Coordinates of C-alpha atoms and ligand atoms in Angstrom, one line a residue:
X1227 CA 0.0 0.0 0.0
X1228 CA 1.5 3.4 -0.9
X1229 CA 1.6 5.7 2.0
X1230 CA -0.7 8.7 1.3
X1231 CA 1.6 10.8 3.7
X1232 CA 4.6 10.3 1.5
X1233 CA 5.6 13.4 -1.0
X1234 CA 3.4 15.2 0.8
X1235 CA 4.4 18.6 2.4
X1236 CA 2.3 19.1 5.1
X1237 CA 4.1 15.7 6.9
X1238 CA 7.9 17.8 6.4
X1239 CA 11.2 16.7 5.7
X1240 CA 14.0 15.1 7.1
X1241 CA 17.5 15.3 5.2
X1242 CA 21.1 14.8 4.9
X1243 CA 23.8 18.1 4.7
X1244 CA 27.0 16.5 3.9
X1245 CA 29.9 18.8 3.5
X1246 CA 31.6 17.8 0.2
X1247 CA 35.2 18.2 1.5
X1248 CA 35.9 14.3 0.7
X1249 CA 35.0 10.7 1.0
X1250 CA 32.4 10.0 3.3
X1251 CA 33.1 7.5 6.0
X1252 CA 31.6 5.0 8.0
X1253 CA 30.8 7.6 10.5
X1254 CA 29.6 9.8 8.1
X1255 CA 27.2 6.8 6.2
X1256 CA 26.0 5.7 9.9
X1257 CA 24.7 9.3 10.3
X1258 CA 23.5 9.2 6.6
X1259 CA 21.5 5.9 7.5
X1260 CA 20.0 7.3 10.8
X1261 CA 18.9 10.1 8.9
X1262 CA 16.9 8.5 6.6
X1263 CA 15.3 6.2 9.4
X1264 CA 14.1 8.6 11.1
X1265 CA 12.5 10.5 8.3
X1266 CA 11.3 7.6 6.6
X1267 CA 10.1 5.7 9.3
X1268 CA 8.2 8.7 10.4
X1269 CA 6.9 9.4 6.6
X1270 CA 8.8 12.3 6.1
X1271 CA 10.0 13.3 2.9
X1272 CA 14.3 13.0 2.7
X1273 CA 16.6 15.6 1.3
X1274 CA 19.7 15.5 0.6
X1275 CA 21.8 18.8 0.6
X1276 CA 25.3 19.8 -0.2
X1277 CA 27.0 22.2 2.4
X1278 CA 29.2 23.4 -0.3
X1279 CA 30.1 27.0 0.8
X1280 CA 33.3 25.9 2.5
X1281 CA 35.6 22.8 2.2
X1282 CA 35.1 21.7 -1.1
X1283 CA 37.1 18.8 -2.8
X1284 CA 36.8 18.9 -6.2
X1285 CA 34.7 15.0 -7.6
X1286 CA 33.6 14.6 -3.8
X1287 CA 30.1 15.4 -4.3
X1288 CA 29.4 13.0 -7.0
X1289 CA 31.2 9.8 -4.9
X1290 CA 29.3 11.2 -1.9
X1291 CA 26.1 10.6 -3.9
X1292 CA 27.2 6.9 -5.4
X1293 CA 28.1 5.7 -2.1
X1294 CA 24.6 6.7 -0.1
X1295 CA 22.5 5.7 -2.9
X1296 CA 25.3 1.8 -2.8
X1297 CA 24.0 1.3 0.8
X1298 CA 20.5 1.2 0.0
X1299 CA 19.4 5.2 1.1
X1300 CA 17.3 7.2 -1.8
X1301 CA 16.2 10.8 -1.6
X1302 CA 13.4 13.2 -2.6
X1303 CA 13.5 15.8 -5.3
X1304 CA 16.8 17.1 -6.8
X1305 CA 20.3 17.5 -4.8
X1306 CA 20.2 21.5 -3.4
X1307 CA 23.8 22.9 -3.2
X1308 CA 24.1 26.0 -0.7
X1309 CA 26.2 27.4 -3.4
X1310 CA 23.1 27.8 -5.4
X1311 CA 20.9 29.9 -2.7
X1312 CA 23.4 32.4 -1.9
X1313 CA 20.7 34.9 -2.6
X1314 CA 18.2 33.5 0.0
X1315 CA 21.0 33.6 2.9
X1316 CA 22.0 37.4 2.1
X1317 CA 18.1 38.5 2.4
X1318 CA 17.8 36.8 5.9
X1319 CA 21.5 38.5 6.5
X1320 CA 19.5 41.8 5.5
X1321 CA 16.7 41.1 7.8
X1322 CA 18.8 40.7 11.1
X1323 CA 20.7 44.1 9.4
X1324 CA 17.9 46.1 9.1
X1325 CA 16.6 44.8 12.9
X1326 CA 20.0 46.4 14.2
X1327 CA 21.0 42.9 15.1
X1328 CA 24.4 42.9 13.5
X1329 CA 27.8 44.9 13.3
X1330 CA 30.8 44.6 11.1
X1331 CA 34.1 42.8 13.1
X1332 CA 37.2 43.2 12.3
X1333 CA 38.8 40.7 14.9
X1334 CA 40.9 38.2 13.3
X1335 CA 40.7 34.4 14.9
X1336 CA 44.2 35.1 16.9
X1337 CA 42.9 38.3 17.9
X1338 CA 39.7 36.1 19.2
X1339 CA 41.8 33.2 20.6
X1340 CA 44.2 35.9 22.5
X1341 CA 41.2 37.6 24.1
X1342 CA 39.4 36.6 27.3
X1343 CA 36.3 35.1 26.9
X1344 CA 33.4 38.2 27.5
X1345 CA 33.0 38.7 30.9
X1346 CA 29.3 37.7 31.2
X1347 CA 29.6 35.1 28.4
X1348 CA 30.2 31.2 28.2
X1349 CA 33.7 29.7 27.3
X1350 CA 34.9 30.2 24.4
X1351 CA 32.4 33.0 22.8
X1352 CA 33.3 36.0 21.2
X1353 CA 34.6 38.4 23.7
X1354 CA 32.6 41.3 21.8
X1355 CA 35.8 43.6 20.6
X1356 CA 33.4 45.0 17.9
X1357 CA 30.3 45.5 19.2
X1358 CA 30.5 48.6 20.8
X1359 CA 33.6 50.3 18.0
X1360 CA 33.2 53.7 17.1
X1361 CA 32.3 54.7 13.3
X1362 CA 35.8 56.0 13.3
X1363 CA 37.7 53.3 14.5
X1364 CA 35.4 51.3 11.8
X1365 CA 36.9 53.8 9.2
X1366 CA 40.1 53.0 10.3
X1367 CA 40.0 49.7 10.3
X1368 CA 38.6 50.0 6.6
X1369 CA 41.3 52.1 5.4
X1370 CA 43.3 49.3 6.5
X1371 CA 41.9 47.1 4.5
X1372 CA 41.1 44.6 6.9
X1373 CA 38.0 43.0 5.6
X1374 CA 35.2 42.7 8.1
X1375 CA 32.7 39.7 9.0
X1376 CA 29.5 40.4 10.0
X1377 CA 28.2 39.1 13.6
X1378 CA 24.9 39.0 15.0
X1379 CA 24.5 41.2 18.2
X1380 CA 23.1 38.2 20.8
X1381 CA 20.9 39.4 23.6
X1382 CA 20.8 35.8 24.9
X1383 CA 23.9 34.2 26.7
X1384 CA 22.6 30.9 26.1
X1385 CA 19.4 29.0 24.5
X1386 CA 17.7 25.8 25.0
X1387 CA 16.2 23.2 22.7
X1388 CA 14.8 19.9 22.8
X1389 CA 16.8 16.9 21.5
X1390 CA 14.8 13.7 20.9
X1391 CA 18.5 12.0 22.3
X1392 CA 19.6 14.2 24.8
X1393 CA 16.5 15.6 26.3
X1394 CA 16.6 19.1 27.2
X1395 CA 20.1 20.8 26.2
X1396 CA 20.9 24.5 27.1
X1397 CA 24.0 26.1 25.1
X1398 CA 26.0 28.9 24.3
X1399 CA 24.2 31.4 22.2
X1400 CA 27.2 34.7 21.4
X1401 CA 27.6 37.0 18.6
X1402 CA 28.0 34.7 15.4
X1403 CA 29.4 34.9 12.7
X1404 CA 26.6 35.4 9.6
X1405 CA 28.8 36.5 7.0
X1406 CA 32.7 35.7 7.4
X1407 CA 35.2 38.0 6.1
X1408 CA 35.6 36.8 2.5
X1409 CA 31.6 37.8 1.7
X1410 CA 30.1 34.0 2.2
X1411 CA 27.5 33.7 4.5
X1412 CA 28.4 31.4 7.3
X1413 CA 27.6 27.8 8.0
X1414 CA 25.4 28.5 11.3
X1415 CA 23.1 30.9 9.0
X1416 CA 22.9 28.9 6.0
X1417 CA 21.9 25.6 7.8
X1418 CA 19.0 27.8 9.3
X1419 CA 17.6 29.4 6.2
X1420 CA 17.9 26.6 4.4
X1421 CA 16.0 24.2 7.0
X1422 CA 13.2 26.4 7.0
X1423 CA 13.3 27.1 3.2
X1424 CA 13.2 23.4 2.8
X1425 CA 10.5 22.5 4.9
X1426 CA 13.0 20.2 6.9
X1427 CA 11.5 20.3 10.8
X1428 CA 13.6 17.2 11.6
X1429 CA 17.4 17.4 11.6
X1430 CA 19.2 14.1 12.6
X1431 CA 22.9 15.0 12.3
X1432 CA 26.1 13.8 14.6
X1433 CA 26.0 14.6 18.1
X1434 CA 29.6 16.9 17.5
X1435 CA 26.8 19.7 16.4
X1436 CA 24.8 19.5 19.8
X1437 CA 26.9 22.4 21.3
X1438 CA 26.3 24.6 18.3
X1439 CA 22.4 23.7 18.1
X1440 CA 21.7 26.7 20.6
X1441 CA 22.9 29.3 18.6
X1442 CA 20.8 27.5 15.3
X1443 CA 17.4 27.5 17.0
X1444 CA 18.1 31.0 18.6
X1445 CA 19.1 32.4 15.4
X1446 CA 15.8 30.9 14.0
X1447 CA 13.9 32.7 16.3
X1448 CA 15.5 35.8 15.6
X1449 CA 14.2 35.3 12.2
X1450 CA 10.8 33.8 12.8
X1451 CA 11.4 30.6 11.5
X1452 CA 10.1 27.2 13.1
X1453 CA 12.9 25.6 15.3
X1454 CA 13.4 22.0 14.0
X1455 CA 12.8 18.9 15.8
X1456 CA 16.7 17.4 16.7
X1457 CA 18.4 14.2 17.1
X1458 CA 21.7 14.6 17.5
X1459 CA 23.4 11.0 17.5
X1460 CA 26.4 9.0 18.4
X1461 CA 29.8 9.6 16.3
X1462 CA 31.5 6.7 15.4
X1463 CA 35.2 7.1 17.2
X1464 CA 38.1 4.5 16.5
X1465 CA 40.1 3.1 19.1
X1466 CA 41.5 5.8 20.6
X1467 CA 38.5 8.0 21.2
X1468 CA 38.9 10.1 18.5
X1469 CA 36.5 10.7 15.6
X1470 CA 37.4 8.4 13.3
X1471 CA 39.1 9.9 10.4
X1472 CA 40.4 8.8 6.9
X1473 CA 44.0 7.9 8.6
X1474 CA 41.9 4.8 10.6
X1475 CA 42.2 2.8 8.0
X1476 CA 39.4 1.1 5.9
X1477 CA 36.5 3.7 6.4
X1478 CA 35.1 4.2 3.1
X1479 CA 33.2 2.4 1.1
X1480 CA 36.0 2.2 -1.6
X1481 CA 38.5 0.7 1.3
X1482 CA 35.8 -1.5 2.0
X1483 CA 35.8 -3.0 -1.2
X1484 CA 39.0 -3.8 -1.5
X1485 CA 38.9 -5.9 1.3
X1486 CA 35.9 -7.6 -0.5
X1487 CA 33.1 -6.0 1.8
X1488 CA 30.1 -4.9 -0.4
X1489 CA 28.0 -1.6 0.3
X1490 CA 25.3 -4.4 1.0
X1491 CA 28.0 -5.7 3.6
X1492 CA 29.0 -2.3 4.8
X1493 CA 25.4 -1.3 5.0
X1494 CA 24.2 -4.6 6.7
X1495 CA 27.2 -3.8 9.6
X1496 CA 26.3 -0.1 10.0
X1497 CA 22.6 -2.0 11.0
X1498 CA 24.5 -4.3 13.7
X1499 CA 26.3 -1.3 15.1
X1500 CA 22.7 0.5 15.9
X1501 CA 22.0 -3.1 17.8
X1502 CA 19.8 -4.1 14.7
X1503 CA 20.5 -7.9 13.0
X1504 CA 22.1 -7.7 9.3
X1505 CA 19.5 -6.2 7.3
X1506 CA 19.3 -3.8 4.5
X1507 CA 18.3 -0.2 5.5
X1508 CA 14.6 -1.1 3.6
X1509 CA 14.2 -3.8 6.2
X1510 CA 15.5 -1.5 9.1
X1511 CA 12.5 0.2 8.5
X1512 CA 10.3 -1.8 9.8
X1513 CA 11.9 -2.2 13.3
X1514 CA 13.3 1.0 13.7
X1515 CA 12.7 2.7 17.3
X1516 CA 14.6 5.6 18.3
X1517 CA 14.5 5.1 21.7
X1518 CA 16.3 1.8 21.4
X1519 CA 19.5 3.3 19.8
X1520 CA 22.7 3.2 21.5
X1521 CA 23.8 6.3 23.3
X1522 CA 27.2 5.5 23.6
X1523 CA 29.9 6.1 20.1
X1524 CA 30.7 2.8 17.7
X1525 CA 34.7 2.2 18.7
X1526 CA 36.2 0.9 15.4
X1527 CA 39.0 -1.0 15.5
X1528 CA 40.8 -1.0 12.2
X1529 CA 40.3 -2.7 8.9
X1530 CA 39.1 -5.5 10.5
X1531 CA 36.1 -3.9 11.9
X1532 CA 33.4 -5.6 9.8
X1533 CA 34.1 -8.9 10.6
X1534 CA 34.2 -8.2 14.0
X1535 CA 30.5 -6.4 14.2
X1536 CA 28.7 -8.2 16.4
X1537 CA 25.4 -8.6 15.1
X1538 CA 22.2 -9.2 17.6
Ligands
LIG1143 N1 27.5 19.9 6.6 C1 27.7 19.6 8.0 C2 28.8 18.6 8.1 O1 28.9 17.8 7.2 C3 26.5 19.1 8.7 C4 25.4 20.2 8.8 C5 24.2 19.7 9.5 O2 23.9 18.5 9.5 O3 23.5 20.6 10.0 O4 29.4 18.6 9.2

């Protein structure tokens, strides 16, 4: 039986955002896959964007694509690059603008790291050096070439949102970048206005984007946008607690096949490591529960790890 809720708008998206800046790897396809459970699984539409504004390897995007769509996930509609809706980002830039809620910086990141954190502020957020600079000193700093970002003037210290994982999670909300120095609008704006744009209302994404989530929903707010529904889930580390990265040996599909282990294979492991037996993400869907997922990270040993998947 078709599902009538399928295609339809009114049910809203889920989606992928991978960032085309190389090979995706099991971590990365793990995500992919939990995704495109949850979306599907709820009847939500699945779209699959490109974060192309920053860190882009040249052929990436195209293998990106291949190696989803080789362990079994599909999409809706056609592939949206960010690169492509430059516009769209500039006009909500304009918005927050015209609202006062911005103000050029001219801080470089040494300049950022050097300074204290603001007195008032969480760890690590931007001390505020601009904020308050005089029209002349912002001449000065002109003449000087020095090109100038564009920040949001925050009125919050911090901002809470829901997490279907993690429950309630409060985080740092400071004075953003929106536009960095080189013109492009930056990644925390783009992933708003594009979520919104798209219908997306549920982002399922790695759980290393929790502690930026705050800034997301509050800059959503700012601009009167619904705040998605999140799921922020488990990285895949390797042995030594780090996220696992290229240099932990077979953790792309490609290195996968040449130790003989088909996307089927690959895809069929990915299902063990989310406490599932061996099945295809098609037959996932059927007994897919979010609340049953592991909370913890997949440890990957190396190159050996799909043999040694324990399946349920
Ligand atoms: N493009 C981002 C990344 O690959 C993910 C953005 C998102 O899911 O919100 O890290």
């Amino acid at each position: 039986m078709i599902d009538a809720r399928i295609g339809s708008d009114a049910v809203g998206a889920g989606r992928y955002a991978p960032s085309p800046s190389g090979d995706l790897h099991l971590g990365n396809l793990r995500t992919a896959l939990l995704a495109w459970l949850f979306a599907r699984s709820t009847g939500r539409r699945f779209l699959m964007r490109i974060d192309d504004l920053d860190r882009v390897r040249p052929g990436a995007e195209p293998r990106q694509l291949a190696d989803l769509a080789a362990i079994g996930l599909d999409w809706d509609g056609p592939v949206v690059r960010q690169s492509e809706r430059l516009a769209l980002y500039r006009a909500a830039i304009d918005r927050l603008t015209t609202a006062g809620r911005t103000y050029e910086c001219y801080c470089t990141r040494r300049e950022i790291q050097q300074s204290a954190t603001a007195p008032h502020g969480p760890m690590g957020a931007y001390p505020g050096t601009c904020r308050t600079l005089s029209e002349a000193a912002r001449a000065e700093h002109r003449a000087n070439g020095r090109p100038a970002a564009l920040r949001l003037r925050a009125t919050e210290t911090d901002f809470e949102i829901v997490d279907e994982l993690h429950g309630r999670f409060r985080g740092q909300v400071d004075d953003v970048v929106l536009r960095r120095g080189d013109g492009i609008p930056a990644y925390n704006l783009a992933v708003v206005v594009d979520d919104a744009a798209q219908g997306i209302e549920q982002v399922v994404r790695g759980d290393d984007l929790l502690p930026s989530t705050p800034r997301q929903a509050y800059l959503a707010s700012l601009l009167e946008l619904p705040v998605p529904q999140y799921a922020h889930v488990p990285l895949v580390l390797n042995v030594e607690g780090k996220r696992l990265a290229k240099r932990d040996g077979a953790v792309t599909l490609a290195d996968q096949a040449v130790l003989g282990n088909s996307p089927e294979r690959v895809a069929a492991a990915l299902a063990c490591s989310l406490g599932y037996p061996p099945v295809s993400p098609t037959e996932l869907l059927d007994v897919f529960a979010p609340t049953g997922l592991p909370r913890e990270p997949w440890v990957l040993d190396r190159n050996g790890l799909l043999q040694r998947t324990r399946c349920p």
